[in-house]
mmCIF file with all atom_site columns, C-alpha atoms in Angstrom:
data_model
loop_
_atom_site.group_PDB
_atom_site.id
_atom_site.type_symbol
_atom_site.label_atom_id
_atom_site.label_alt_id
_atom_site.label_comp_id
_atom_site.label_asym_id
_atom_site.label_entity_id
_atom_site.label_seq_id
_atom_site.pdbx_PDB_ins_code
_atom_site.Cartn_x
_atom_site.Cartn_y
_atom_site.Cartn_z
_atom_site.occupancy
_atom_site.B_iso_or_equiv
_atom_site.pdbx_formal_charge
_atom_site.auth_seq_id
_atom_site.auth_comp_id
_atom_site.auth_asym_id
_atom_site.auth_atom_id
_atom_site.pdbx_PDB_model_num
ATOM 1  C CA . MET A 1 1  ? -65.601 -3.998  -6.114  1.00 87.00 ? 1370 MET A CA 1
ATOM 2  C CA . ARG A 1 2  ? -62.959 -5.472  -8.399  1.00 88.00 ? 1371 ARG A CA 1
ATOM 3  C CA . ILE A 1 3  ? -60.090 -7.924  -7.919  1.00 91.00 ? 1372 ILE A CA 1
ATOM 4  C CA . ASN A 1 4  ? -56.953 -8.203  -10.014 1.00 91.00 ? 1373 ASN A CA 1
ATOM 5  C CA . VAL A 1 5  ? -55.924 -11.247 -12.010 1.00 93.00 ? 1374 VAL A CA 1
ATOM 6  C CA . ASP A 1 6  ? -53.432 -12.398 -9.343  1.00 92.00 ? 1375 ASP A CA 1
ATOM 7  C CA . VAL A 1 7  ? -56.128 -12.621 -6.654  1.00 93.00 ? 1376 VAL A CA 1
ATOM 8  C CA . PHE A 1 8  ? -58.538 -14.297 -9.072  1.00 96.00 ? 1377 PHE A CA 1
ATOM 9  C CA . ALA A 1 9  ? -55.871 -16.853 -10.006 1.00 95.00 ? 1378 ALA A CA 1
ATOM 10 C CA . GLU A 1 10 ? -55.266 -17.697 -6.335  1.00 95.00 ? 1379 GLU A CA 1
ATOM 11 C CA . LEU A 1 11 ? -58.998 -18.117 -5.863  1.00 94.00 ? 1380 LEU A CA 1
ATOM 12 C CA . ILE A 1 12 ? -59.204 -20.834 -8.523  1.00 96.00 ? 1381 ILE A CA 1
ATOM 13 C CA . ASP A 1 13 ? -55.689 -22.236 -8.024  1.00 94.00 ? 1382 ASP A CA 1
ATOM 14 C CA . VAL A 1 14 ? -54.230 -21.505 -11.468 1.00 95.00 ? 1383 VAL A CA 1
ATOM 15 C CA . GLN A 1 15 ? -51.384 -19.322 -12.706 1.00 95.00 ? 1384 GLN A CA 1
ATOM 16 C CA . PRO A 1 16 ? -52.327 -15.703 -13.553 1.00 94.00 ? 1385 PRO A CA 1
ATOM 17 C CA . GLY A 1 17 ? -50.885 -16.200 -17.030 1.00 94.00 ? 1386 GLY A CA 1
ATOM 18 C CA . GLU A 1 18 ? -53.438 -18.938 -17.728 1.00 96.00 ? 1387 GLU A CA 1
ATOM 19 C CA . ILE A 1 19 ? -56.253 -16.463 -17.086 1.00 96.00 ? 1388 ILE A CA 1
ATOM 20 C CA . VAL A 1 20 ? -54.635 -13.723 -19.169 1.00 94.00 ? 1389 VAL A CA 1
ATOM 21 C CA . TRP A 1 21 ? -54.115 -16.174 -22.036 1.00 96.00 ? 1390 TRP A CA 1
ATOM 22 C CA . ALA A 1 22 ? -57.728 -17.362 -21.781 1.00 96.00 ? 1391 ALA A CA 1
ATOM 23 C CA . VAL A 1 23 ? -59.052 -13.776 -21.803 1.00 95.00 ? 1392 VAL A CA 1
ATOM 24 C CA . ASN A 1 24 ? -57.062 -13.045 -24.962 1.00 94.00 ? 1393 ASN A CA 1
ATOM 25 C CA . HIS A 1 25 ? -58.012 -16.329 -26.699 1.00 95.00 ? 1394 HIS A CA 1
ATOM 26 C CA . GLY A 1 26 ? -61.765 -16.869 -26.494 1.00 95.00 ? 1395 GLY A CA 1
ATOM 27 C CA . ASN A 1 27 ? -62.451 -15.911 -22.851 1.00 94.00 ? 1396 ASN A CA 1
ATOM 28 C CA . LYS A 1 28 ? -62.818 -19.537 -21.695 1.00 95.00 ? 1397 LYS A CA 1
ATOM 29 C CA . LEU A 1 29 ? -60.788 -21.386 -19.094 1.00 94.00 ? 1398 LEU A CA 1
ATOM 30 C CA . GLU A 1 30 ? -61.063 -25.184 -19.301 1.00 92.00 ? 1399 GLU A CA 1
ATOM 31 C CA . GLY A 1 31 ? -64.282 -24.801 -21.280 1.00 92.00 ? 1400 GLY A CA 1
ATOM 32 C CA . ILE A 1 32 ? -65.978 -22.415 -18.848 1.00 94.00 ? 1401 ILE A CA 1
ATOM 33 C CA . GLU A 1 33 ? -66.742 -18.820 -19.860 1.00 95.00 ? 1402 GLU A CA 1
ATOM 34 C CA . LEU A 1 34 ? -64.712 -16.381 -17.767 1.00 95.00 ? 1403 LEU A CA 1
ATOM 35 C CA . PRO A 1 35 ? -66.489 -13.464 -16.093 1.00 95.00 ? 1404 PRO A CA 1
ATOM 36 C CA . PRO A 1 36 ? -66.276 -10.092 -17.867 1.00 93.00 ? 1405 PRO A CA 1
ATOM 37 C CA . SER A 1 37 ? -62.923 -8.404  -17.364 1.00 91.00 ? 1406 SER A CA 1
ATOM 38 C CA . GLN A 1 38 ? -61.473 -4.978  -17.924 1.00 88.00 ? 1407 GLN A CA 1
ATOM 39 C CA . ARG A 1 39 ? -58.113 -3.322  -17.768 1.00 83.00 ? 1408 ARG A CA 1
ATOM 40 C CA . GLY A 1 40 ? -57.670 -1.470  -14.489 1.00 68.00 ? 1409 GLY A CA 1
ATOM 41 C CA . ILE A 1 41 ? -55.767 1.638   -13.524 1.00 64.00 ? 1410 ILE A CA 1
ATOM 42 C CA . LYS A 1 42 ? -52.294 1.952   -14.986 1.00 62.00 ? 1411 LYS A CA 1
ATOM 43 C CA . ASN A 1 43 ? -49.493 1.796   -12.446 1.00 59.00 ? 1412 ASN A CA 1
ATOM 44 C CA . VAL A 1 44 ? -47.468 4.988   -12.852 1.00 58.00 ? 1413 VAL A CA 1
ATOM 45 C CA . ARG A 1 45 ? -44.184 3.282   -11.905 1.00 63.00 ? 1414 ARG A CA 1
ATOM 46 C CA . TYR A 1 46 ? -44.694 0.340   -14.223 1.00 62.00 ? 1415 TYR A CA 1
ATOM 47 C CA . LYS A 1 47 ? -44.553 0.900   -17.973 1.00 62.00 ? 1416 LYS A CA 1
ATOM 48 C CA . GLY A 1 48 ? -46.422 -2.286  -18.945 1.00 63.00 ? 1417 GLY A CA 1
ATOM 49 C CA . PRO A 1 49 ? -50.122 -2.781  -19.702 1.00 66.00 ? 1418 PRO A CA 1
ATOM 50 C CA . ASN A 1 50 ? -52.887 -1.879  -17.282 1.00 72.00 ? 1419 ASN A CA 1
ATOM 51 C CA . SER A 1 51 ? -53.819 -4.559  -14.758 1.00 82.00 ? 1420 SER A CA 1
ATOM 52 C CA . LEU A 1 52 ? -56.568 -7.025  -15.648 1.00 89.00 ? 1421 LEU A CA 1
ATOM 53 C CA . THR A 1 53 ? -59.475 -6.926  -13.178 1.00 91.00 ? 1422 THR A CA 1
ATOM 54 C CA . PHE A 1 54 ? -62.715 -8.825  -12.559 1.00 94.00 ? 1423 PHE A CA 1
ATOM 55 C CA . GLU A 1 55 ? -65.870 -7.939  -10.641 1.00 94.00 ? 1424 GLU A CA 1
ATOM 56 C CA . VAL A 1 56 ? -65.589 -9.809  -7.333  1.00 95.00 ? 1425 VAL A CA 1
ATOM 57 C CA . THR A 1 57 ? -69.099 -11.328 -7.295  1.00 96.00 ? 1426 THR A CA 1
ATOM 58 C CA . ALA A 1 58 ? -68.753 -12.655 -10.844 1.00 96.00 ? 1427 ALA A CA 1
ATOM 59 C CA . ALA A 1 59 ? -65.290 -14.010 -10.000 1.00 96.00 ? 1428 ALA A CA 1
ATOM 60 C CA . MET A 1 60 ? -66.631 -15.812 -6.910  1.00 96.00 ? 1429 MET A CA 1
ATOM 61 C CA . ASN A 1 61 ? -69.470 -17.365 -8.926  1.00 96.00 ? 1430 ASN A CA 1
ATOM 62 C CA . PHE A 1 62 ? -66.989 -18.496 -11.575 1.00 96.00 ? 1431 PHE A CA 1
ATOM 63 C CA . ALA A 1 63 ? -64.726 -19.974 -8.874  1.00 96.00 ? 1432 ALA A CA 1
ATOM 64 C CA . LYS A 1 64 ? -67.605 -22.061 -7.465  1.00 95.00 ? 1433 LYS A CA 1
ATOM 65 C CA . GLU A 1 65 ? -68.452 -23.481 -10.889 1.00 94.00 ? 1434 GLU A CA 1
ATOM 66 C CA . PHE A 1 66 ? -64.787 -24.005 -11.810 1.00 94.00 ? 1435 PHE A CA 1
ATOM 67 C CA . LYS A 1 67 ? -63.997 -25.856 -8.572  1.00 92.00 ? 1436 LYS A CA 1
ATOM 68 C CA . ALA A 1 68 ? -67.161 -27.961 -8.850  1.00 92.00 ? 1437 ALA A CA 1
ATOM 69 C CA . ARG A 1 69 ? -66.260 -29.067 -12.373 1.00 89.00 ? 1438 ARG A CA 1
ATOM 70 C CA . LYS A 1 70 ? -62.642 -29.713 -11.429 1.00 82.00 ? 1439 LYS A CA 1
ATOM 71 C CA . GLY A 1 71 ? -63.794 -31.756 -8.431  1.00 77.00 ? 1440 GLY A CA 1
ATOM 72 C CA . LYS A 1 72 ? -66.063 -33.899 -10.601 1.00 73.00 ? 1441 LYS A CA 1
ATOM 73 C CA . ALA A 1 73 ? -63.309 -34.459 -13.150 1.00 65.00 ? 1442 ALA A CA 1
ATOM 74 C CA . GLY A 1 74 ? -60.843 -35.349 -10.395 1.00 58.00 ? 1443 GLY A CA 1
ATOM 75 C CA . SER A 1 75 ? -63.204 -37.795 -8.711  1.00 55.00 ? 1444 SER A CA 1
ATOM 76 C CA . ARG A 1 76 ? -63.789 -39.611 -12.017 1.00 50.00 ? 1445 ARG A CA 1
ATOM 77 C CA . ASN A 1 77 ? -60.053 -39.948 -12.552 1.00 49.00 ? 1446 ASN A CA 1
ATOM 78 C CA . LEU A 1 78 ? -59.550 -41.334 -9.046  1.00 48.00 ? 1447 LEU A CA 1
ATOM 79 C CA . SER A 1 79 ? -62.269 -43.957 -9.465  1.00 47.00 ? 1448 SER A CA 1
ATOM 80 C CA . ALA A 1 80 ? -60.743 -45.072 -12.752 1.00 48.00 ? 1449 ALA A CA 1
ATOM 81 C CA . ARG A 1 81 ? -57.392 -45.636 -11.040 1.00 46.00 ? 1450 ARG A CA 1
ATOM 82 C CA . ASN A 1 82 ? -58.910 -47.808 -8.312  1.00 46.00 ? 1451 ASN A CA 1
ATOM 83 C CA . GLU A 1 83 ? -60.469 -50.261 -10.776 1.00 44.00 ? 1452 GLU A CA 1
#
């Protein structure tokens, strides 16, 4: 099963454009390799590019790692402020 870039972005709390940019520029988001992506089915009513999709299991695994790293970075910043 696949999810589109909008759902994936909500999952990791970033803007969809950040993911699209990362896919087109090295396939890394904040230093973490993004899961493999592919262009989905073209929307007949929309003349733009095909939608960007990700395999749901790979996206969930990425989200866990991404949130864990963001949490560690955030906790370090908070401790620095308290000192």
